[in-house]
Structures are given as C-alpha cells and as structure tokens.
Tab-separated table of C-alpha atoms in Angstrom:
chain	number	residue	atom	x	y	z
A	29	UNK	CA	33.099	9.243	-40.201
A	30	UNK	CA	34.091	7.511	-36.881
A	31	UNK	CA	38.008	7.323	-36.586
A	32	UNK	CA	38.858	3.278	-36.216
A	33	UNK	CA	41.932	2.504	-33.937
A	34	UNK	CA	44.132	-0.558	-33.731
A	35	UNK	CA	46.458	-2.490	-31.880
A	36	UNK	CA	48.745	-5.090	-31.060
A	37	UNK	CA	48.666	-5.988	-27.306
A	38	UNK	CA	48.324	-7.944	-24.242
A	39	UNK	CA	48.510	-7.489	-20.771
A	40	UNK	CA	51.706	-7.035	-18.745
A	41	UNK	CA	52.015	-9.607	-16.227
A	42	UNK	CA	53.820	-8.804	-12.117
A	43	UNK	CA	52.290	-5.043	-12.316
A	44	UNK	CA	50.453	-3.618	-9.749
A	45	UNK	CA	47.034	-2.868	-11.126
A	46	UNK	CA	45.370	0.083	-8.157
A	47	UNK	CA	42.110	-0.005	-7.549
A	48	UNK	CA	39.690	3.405	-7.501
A	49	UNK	CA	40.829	4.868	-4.306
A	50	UNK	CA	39.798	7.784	-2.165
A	51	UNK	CA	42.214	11.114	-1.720
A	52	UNK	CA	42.784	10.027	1.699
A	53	UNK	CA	43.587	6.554	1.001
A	54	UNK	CA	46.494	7.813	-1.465
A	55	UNK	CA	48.116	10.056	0.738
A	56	UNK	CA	47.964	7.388	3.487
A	57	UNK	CA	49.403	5.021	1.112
A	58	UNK	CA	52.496	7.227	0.077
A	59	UNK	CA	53.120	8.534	3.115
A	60	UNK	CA	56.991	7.863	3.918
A	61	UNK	CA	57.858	7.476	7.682
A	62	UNK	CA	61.334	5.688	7.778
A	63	UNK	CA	63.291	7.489	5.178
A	64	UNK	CA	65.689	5.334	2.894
A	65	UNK	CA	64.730	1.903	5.232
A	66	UNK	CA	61.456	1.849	4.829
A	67	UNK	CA	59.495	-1.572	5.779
A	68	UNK	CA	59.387	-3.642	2.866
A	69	UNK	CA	56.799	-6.782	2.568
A	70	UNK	CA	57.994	-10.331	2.330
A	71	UNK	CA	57.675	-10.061	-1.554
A	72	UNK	CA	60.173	-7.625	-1.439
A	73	UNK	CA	58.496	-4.480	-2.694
A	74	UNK	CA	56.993	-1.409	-0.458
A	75	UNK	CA	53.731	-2.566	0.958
A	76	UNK	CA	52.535	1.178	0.020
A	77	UNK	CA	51.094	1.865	-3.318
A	78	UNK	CA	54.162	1.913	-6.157
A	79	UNK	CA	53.092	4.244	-9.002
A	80	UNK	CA	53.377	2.518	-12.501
A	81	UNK	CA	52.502	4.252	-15.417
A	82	UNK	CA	53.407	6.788	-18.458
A	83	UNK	CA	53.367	10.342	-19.651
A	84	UNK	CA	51.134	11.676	-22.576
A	85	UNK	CA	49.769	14.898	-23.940
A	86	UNK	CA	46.260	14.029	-23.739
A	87	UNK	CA	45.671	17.999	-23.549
A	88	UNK	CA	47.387	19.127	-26.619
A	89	UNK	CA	49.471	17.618	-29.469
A	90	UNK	CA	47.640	15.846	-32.250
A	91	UNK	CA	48.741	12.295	-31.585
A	92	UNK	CA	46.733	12.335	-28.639
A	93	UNK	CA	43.922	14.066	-29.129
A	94	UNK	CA	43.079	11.940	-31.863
A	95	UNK	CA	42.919	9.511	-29.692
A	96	UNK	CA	39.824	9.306	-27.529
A	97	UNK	CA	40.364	9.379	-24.068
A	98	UNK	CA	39.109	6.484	-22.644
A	99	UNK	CA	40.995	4.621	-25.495
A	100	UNK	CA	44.273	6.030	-23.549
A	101	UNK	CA	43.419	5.203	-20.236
A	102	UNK	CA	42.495	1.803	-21.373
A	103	UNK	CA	45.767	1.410	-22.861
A	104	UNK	CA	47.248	2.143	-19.398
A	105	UNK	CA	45.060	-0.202	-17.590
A	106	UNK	CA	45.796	-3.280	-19.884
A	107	UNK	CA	49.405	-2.327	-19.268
A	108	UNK	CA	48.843	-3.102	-15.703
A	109	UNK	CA	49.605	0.870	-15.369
A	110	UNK	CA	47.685	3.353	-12.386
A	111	UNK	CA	49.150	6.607	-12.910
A	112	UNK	CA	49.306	9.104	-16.459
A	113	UNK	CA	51.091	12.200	-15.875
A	114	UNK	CA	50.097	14.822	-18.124
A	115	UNK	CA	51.415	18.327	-18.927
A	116	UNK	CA	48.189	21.279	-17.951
A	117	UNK	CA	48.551	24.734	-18.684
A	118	UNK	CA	45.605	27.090	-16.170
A	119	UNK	CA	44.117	30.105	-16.961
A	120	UNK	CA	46.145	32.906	-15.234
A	121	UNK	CA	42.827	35.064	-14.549
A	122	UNK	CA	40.432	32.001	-13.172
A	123	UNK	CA	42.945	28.689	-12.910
A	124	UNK	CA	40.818	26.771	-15.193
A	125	UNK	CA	42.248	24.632	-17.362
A	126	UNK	CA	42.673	25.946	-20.911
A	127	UNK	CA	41.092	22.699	-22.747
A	128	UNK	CA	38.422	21.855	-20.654
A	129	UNK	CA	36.419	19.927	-23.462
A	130	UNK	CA	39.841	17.648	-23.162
A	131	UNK	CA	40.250	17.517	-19.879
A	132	UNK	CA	36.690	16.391	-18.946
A	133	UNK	CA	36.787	13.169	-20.726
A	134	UNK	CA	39.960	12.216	-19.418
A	135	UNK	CA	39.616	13.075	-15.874
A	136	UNK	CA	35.849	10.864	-16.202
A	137	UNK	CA	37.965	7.831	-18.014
A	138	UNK	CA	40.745	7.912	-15.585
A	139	UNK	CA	38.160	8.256	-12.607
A	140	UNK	CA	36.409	4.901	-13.569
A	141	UNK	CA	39.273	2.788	-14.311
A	142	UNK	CA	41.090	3.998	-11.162
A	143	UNK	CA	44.064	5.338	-12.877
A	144	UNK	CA	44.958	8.484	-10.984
A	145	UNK	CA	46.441	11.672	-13.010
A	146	UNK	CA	49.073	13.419	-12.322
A	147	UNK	CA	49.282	17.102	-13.693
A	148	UNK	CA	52.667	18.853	-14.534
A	149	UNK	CA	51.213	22.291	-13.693
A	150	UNK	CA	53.160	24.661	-16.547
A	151	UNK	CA	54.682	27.610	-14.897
A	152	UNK	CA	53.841	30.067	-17.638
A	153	UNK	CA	54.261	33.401	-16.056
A	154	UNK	CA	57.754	32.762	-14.853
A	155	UNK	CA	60.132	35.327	-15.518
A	156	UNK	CA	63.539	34.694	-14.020
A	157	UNK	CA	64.135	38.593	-14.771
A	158	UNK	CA	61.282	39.356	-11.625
A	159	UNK	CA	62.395	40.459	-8.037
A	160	UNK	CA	62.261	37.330	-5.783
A	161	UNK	CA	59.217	38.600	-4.257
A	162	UNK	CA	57.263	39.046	-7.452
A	163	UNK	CA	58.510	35.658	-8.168
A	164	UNK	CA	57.024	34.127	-5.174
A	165	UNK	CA	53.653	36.402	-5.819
A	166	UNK	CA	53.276	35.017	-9.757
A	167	UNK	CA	53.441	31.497	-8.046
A	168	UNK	CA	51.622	31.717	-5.243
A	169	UNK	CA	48.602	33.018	-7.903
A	170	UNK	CA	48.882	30.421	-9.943
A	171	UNK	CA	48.781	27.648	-7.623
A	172	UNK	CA	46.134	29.085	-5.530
A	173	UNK	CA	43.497	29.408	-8.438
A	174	UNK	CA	44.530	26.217	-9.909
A	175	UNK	CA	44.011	23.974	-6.707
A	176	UNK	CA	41.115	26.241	-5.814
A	177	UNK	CA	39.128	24.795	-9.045
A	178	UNK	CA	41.083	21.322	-9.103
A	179	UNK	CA	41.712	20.331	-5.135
A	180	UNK	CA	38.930	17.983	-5.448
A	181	UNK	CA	40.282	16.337	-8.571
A	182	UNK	CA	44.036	15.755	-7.878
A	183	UNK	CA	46.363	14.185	-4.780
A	184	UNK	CA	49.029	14.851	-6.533
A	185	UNK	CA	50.681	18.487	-7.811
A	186	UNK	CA	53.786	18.221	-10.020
A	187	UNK	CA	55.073	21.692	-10.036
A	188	UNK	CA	56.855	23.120	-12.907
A	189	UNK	CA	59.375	20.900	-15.136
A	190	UNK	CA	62.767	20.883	-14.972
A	191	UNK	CA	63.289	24.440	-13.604
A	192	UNK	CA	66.654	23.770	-12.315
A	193	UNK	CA	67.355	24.416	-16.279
A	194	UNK	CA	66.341	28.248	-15.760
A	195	UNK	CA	69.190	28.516	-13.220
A	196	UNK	CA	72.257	26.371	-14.742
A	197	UNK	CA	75.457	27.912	-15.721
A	198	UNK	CA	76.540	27.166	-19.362
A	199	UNK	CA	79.156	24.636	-19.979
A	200	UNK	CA	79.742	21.085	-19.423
A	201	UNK	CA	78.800	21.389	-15.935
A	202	UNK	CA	77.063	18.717	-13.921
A	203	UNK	CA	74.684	20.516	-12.150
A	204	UNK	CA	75.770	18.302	-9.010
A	205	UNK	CA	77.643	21.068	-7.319
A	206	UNK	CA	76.627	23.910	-5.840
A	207	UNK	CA	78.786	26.655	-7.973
A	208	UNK	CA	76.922	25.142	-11.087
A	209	UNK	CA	74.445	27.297	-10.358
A	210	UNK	CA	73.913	31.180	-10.875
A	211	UNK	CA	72.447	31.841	-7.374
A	212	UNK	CA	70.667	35.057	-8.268
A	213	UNK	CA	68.683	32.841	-11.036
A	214	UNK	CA	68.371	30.267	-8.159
A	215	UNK	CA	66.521	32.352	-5.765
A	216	UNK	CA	64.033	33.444	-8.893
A	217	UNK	CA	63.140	29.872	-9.203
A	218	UNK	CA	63.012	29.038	-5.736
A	219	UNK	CA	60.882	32.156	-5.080
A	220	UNK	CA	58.372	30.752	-7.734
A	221	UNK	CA	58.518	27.202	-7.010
A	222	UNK	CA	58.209	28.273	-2.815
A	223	UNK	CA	54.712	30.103	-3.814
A	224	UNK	CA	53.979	27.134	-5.993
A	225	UNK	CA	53.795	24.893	-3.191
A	226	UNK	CA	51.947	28.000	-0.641
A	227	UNK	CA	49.559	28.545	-3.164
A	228	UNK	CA	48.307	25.124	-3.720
A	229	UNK	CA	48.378	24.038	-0.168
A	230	UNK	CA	45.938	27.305	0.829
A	231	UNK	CA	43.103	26.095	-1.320
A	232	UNK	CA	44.544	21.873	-1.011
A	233	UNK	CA	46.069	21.283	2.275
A	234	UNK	CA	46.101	17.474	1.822
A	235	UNK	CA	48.275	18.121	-1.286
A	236	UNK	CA	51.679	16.311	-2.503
A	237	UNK	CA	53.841	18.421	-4.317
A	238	UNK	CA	56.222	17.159	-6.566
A	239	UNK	CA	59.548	19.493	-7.882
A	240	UNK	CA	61.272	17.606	-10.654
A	241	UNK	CA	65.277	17.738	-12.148
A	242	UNK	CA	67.501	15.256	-14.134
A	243	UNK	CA	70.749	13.860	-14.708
A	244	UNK	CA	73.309	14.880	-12.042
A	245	UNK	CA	70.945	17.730	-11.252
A	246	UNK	CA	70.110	16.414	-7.281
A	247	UNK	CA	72.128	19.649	-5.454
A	248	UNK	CA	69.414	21.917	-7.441
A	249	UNK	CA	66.659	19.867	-5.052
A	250	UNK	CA	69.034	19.784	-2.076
A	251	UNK	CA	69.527	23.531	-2.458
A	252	UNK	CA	65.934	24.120	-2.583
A	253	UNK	CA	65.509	22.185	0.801
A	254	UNK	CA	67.834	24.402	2.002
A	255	UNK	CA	66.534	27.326	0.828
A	256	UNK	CA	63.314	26.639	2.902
A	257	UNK	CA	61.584	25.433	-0.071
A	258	UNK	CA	58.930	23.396	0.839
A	259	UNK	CA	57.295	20.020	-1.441
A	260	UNK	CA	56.657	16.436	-0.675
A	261	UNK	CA	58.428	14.708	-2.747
A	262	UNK	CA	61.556	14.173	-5.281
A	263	UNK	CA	60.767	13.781	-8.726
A	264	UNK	CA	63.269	12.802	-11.494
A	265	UNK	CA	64.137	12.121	-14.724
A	266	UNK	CA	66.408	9.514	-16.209
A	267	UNK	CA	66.911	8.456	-19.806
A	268	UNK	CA	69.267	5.215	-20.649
A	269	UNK	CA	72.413	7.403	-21.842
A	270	UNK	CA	72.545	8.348	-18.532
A	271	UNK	CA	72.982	5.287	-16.427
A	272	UNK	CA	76.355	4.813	-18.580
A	273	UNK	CA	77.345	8.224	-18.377
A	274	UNK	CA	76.283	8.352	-14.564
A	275	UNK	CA	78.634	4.906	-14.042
A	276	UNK	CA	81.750	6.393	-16.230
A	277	UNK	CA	82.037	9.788	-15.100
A	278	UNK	CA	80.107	9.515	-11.049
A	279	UNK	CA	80.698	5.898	-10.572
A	280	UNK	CA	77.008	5.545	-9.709
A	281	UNK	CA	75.774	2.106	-11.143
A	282	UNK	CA	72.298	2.948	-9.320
A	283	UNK	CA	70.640	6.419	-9.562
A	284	UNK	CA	67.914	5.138	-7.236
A	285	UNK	CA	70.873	3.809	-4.788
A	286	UNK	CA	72.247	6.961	-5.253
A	287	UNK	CA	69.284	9.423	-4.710
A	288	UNK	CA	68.052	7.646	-1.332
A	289	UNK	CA	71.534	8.197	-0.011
A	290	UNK	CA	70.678	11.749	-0.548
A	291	UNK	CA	66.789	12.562	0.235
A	292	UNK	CA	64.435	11.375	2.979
A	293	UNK	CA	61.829	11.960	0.769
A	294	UNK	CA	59.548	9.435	-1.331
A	295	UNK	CA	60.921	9.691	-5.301
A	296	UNK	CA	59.549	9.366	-8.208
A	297	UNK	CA	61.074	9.065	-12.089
A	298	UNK	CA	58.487	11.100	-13.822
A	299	UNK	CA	60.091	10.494	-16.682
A	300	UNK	CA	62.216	7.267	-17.731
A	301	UNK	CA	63.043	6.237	-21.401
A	302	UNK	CA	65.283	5.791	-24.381
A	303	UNK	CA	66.543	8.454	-26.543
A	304	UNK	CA	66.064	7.924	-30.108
A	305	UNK	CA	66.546	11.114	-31.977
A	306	UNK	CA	66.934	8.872	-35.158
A	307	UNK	CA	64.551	6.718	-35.198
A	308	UNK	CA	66.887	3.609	-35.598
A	309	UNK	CA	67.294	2.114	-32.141
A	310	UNK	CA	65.783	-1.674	-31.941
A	311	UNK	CA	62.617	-1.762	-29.905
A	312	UNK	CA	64.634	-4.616	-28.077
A	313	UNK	CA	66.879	-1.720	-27.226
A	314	UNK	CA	64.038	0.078	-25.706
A	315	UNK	CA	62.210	-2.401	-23.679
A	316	UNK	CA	65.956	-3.576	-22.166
A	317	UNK	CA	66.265	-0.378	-20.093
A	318	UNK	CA	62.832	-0.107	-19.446
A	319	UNK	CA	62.537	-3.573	-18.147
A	320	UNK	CA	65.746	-3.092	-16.372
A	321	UNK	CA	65.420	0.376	-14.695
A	322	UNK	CA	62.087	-0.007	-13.818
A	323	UNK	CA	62.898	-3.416	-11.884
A	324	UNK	CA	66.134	-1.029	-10.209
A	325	UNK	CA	62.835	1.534	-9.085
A	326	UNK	CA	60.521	-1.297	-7.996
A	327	UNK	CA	62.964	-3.623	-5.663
A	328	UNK	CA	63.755	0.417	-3.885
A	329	UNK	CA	61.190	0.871	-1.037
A	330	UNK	CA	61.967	4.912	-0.939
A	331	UNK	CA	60.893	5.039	-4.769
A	332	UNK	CA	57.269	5.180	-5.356
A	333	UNK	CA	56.563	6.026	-9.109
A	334	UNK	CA	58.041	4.678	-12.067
A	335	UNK	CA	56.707	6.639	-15.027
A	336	UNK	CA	57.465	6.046	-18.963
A	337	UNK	CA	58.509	8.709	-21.222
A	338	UNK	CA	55.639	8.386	-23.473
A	339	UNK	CA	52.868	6.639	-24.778
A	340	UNK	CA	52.493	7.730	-28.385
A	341	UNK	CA	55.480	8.554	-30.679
A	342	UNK	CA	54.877	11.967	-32.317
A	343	UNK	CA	55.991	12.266	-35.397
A	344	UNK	CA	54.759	15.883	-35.673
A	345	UNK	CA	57.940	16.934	-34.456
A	346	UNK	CA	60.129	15.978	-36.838
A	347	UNK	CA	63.741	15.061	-36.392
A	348	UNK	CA	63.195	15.808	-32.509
A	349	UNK	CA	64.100	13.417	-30.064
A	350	UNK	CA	60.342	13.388	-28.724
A	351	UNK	CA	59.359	11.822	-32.305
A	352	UNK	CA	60.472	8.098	-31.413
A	353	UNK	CA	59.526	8.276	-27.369
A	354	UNK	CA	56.279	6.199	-27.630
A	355	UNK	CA	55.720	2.527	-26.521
A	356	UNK	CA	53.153	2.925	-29.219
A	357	UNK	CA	54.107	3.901	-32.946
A	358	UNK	CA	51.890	4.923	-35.526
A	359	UNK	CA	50.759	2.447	-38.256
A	360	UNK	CA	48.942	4.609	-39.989
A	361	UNK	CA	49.505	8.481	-38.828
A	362	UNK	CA	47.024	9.096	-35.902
A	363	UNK	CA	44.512	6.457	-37.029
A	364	UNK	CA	46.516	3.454	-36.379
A	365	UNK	CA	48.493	2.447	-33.782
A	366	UNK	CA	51.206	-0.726	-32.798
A	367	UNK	CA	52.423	-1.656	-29.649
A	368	UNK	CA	55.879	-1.641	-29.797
A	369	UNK	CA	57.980	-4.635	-27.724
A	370	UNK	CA	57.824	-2.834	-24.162
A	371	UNK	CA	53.768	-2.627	-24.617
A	372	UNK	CA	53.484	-6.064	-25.767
C-alpha cells in the first residue's frame, strides 16, 4: 500500500527562490572578485546568487528514504530554499554512486524545480597512516572517477567533512592556532584533500570545490592555503552554542564578521543549527538562531550559502544529538511528518 505523508506548512516569505539555471550561469553568479567588499545591491544583499537551503540524507538513513524524493525537494522549494546538500559515498573501482536507484530520482526532482545539489563527496579510503604521496594518489582517484561520471551533474564539489578533525591534537584546544595541530597528520590530510581538488578539476575544470571545518577551526583552512592546497571556497559549520562560546572565550559576536576578516574567498555555512541532544529545547529556541544567524549570513556580501542542519529529525539514532536536528519531526515514525516553527 502507498505510504501517505503529511504536513503542516506554508511558504517562507523574503527568500530567494533560484530559478533552473545553467552550470555556467552558477559559476558566473558566485564568482567573487572584490574579496570581503564586495558590491552589494541597493536592497542590501549580494546581487549574486545567495544559497538558501538544508542538509538531508536522501541517499541513506531511513527517515529519508521513506520519503519520496520529489516530496523532499518540494519541501525545499515551498521553503523558498535552492540548494540540498547531501552526503554521497562513490564506488572506489568506477566513481559511481553506490545508490543509484536513490540518486536518480533526486537528481530528476531537484533538476525540475531548480534546486541545485550539493554533494559532500565521503573520503572513504583515507588513511591518515599513508605516506603523503599515497595520500594525494587515493584522492586524486577518487575525485577523478567521481567527476568523470558526475561533471555534468554538479557545479559544486564539497570535499570531505570536517577533516581538520583527523589532524587535531587532544585537549581543550581551539583548533585556532597553528600548534593545535599534529603537522605530520596535517600534511596526510592536506595530501588527500590537494588530490581531491586535482582529481575533480581533470575530468570538471569548471568545478567549485568546497573544504569544510567548524568552531574556532579557521587556521586548519588558512594552513591549507598555505600549504598550496588548492579549492574555491570556505565552507563552515556553526551550531548556536557556539556563537556564545565564540563571544565569551574569542570575543567574536560575528563568525561571519570574523571569517571575512580572514579569507578572500566566498563562504558558505554548510551546516547551521541547534543542538538538542535531549530532545527538550522549545522549537521557539530553534527558529531564534536560525532566524537570527541566517539574517547575520544574508546582510554579509562575502557569504554565499546559508545551509540548515537538517530537514528530518532521525530518531533512529537514539539519544544522539542528530535525533532532534530536523525542521521537520515525525508525527507518526516515517509516515508522518510536522513542520516544526522554523518550517512554518
């Protein structure tokens, strides 16, 4: 019998809806010539394209792929939402990805409503034990055969998650100095992350990479830049305990502020949200920081991607903090859905 899904919702209003674009049109659009004082349009906001949208595992856990999805993008686009960054694990042998019966759906939905996809390529061979060169030849592979079958379908490459992580010294370090960082480890990464970037741009020369940290984690990304590292642009995650803990112990009341001072790069926040680990923070609470941060990214003219950490709660992981993400709970486990206050 046909699954039957429901919700609460109506459209958000001051959101820039993007219309079904070519490849060409979105690099033109994103393109950043004037660093941190970049042109902005009378309104206020970057007359380029500003990214609006949210994460989701359309390729894998359970509370999405009960989901059809066309149902997801649709969610998106009554959000007044253009971009859904999604997490894609390839084929090591062929660079296919490993659900295409998922994948085709989505990328057909998303190609008809305009919403454009943004893939977190997984860097599953890594092995910060490898010799930088092998490093640099497991990424190189993997991005070739990946934007040798996908070139055509993507703009945009987000290249491994968090890596920075791989490389940290333990402690109650920072990560915004350079001696946070075991610099043998470092080079690993960078190795990977530099034939990341090689390997896609062979087979995709028109390609935007993406290399992600988060919290005070910036020096990782300015020590890539040094290390001759080469992507297009900044990506970064902030959750709300951070802007307090950013203000008390950096004195930096605005990581967006703060991060232009820093990068002549575009940036994105791939991921923004609340942490909710128990499941008894107020939607109010929730739709606060969103409202507010996301306002902070939009009235920046260097930031071009505000993205929501996620669409669906999933309970499926228990006492996790990735249980009470969603803008979207479950009524009724994976058959029925509510909007929570931000997707109202």
């Amino acid at each position: 019998m046909k699954k039957k899904f429901f919700f609460i919702f109506s459209t958000a209003s001051a959101l820039l809806l993007a219309a079904a674009c070519s490849k060409q049109d979105l690099i033109e659009e994103t393109q950043l010539t004037e660093g941190p004082s970049a042109t902005m349009s009378t309104s206020g906001k970057s007359s380029s394209t500003f990214f609006y949208g949210v994460n989701g595992h359309p390729l894998g856990t359970k509370p999405y792929t009960s989901v059809p999805a066309k149902t997801q993008i649709n969610l998106l686009k009554g959000m007044g939402m253009n971009i859904y960054r999604i997490d894609v694990q390839s084929q090591l042998d062929n660079g296919y990805i490993t659900v295409p019966h998922l994948y085709k759906p989505l990328k057909e939905a998303a190609d008809a409503a305009g919403v454009t996809l943004l893939p977190m390529l997984y860097p599953r061979d890594f092995d910060i034990n490898l010799s930088e060169r092998q490093s640099y030849e497991r990424g190189r592979v993997l991005g070739d055969r990946f934007a040798r079958r996908y070139g055509n379908d993507f703009t945009y490459y987000n290249i491994g998650n968090e890596m920075e992580l791989r490389c940290l010294l333990s402690g109650s370090l920072s990560g915004a100095s350079v001696s946070h960082y075991d610099q043998k480890k470092f080079k690993v990464v960078a190795a990977y992350l530099k034939g990341m970037n090689d390997g896609i741009k062979s087979k995709d020369p028109n390609a935007k990479t993406i290399i992600n940290a988060n919290w005070m984690h910036y020096q990782y990304l300015l020590m890539l830049e040094r290390h001759g590292v080469k992507f297009d642009i900044v990506g970064y995650h902030w959750y709300d305990e951070m802007e307090s803990l950013a203000l008390k112990n950096h004195n930096i009341s605005d990581i967006t502020q703060f991060l232009s001072s820093k990068f002549n790069k575009p940036i994105w926040f791939l991921e923004v949200g609340v942490r909710n680990k128990t499941g008894t923070r107020s939607e109010a609470e929730q739709k606060a920081f969103l409202d507010s941060f996301i306002a902070k990214c939009r009235n920046n003219p260097q930031v071009r991607a505000a993205i929501i950490y996620q669409l669906f709660d999933e309970p499926q992981k228990g006492t996790g903090l990735e249980a009470n993400y969603g803008i979207f709970k479950w009524a009724k486990q994976y058959t029925e859905y509510r909007a929570k206050s931000f997707a109202r």
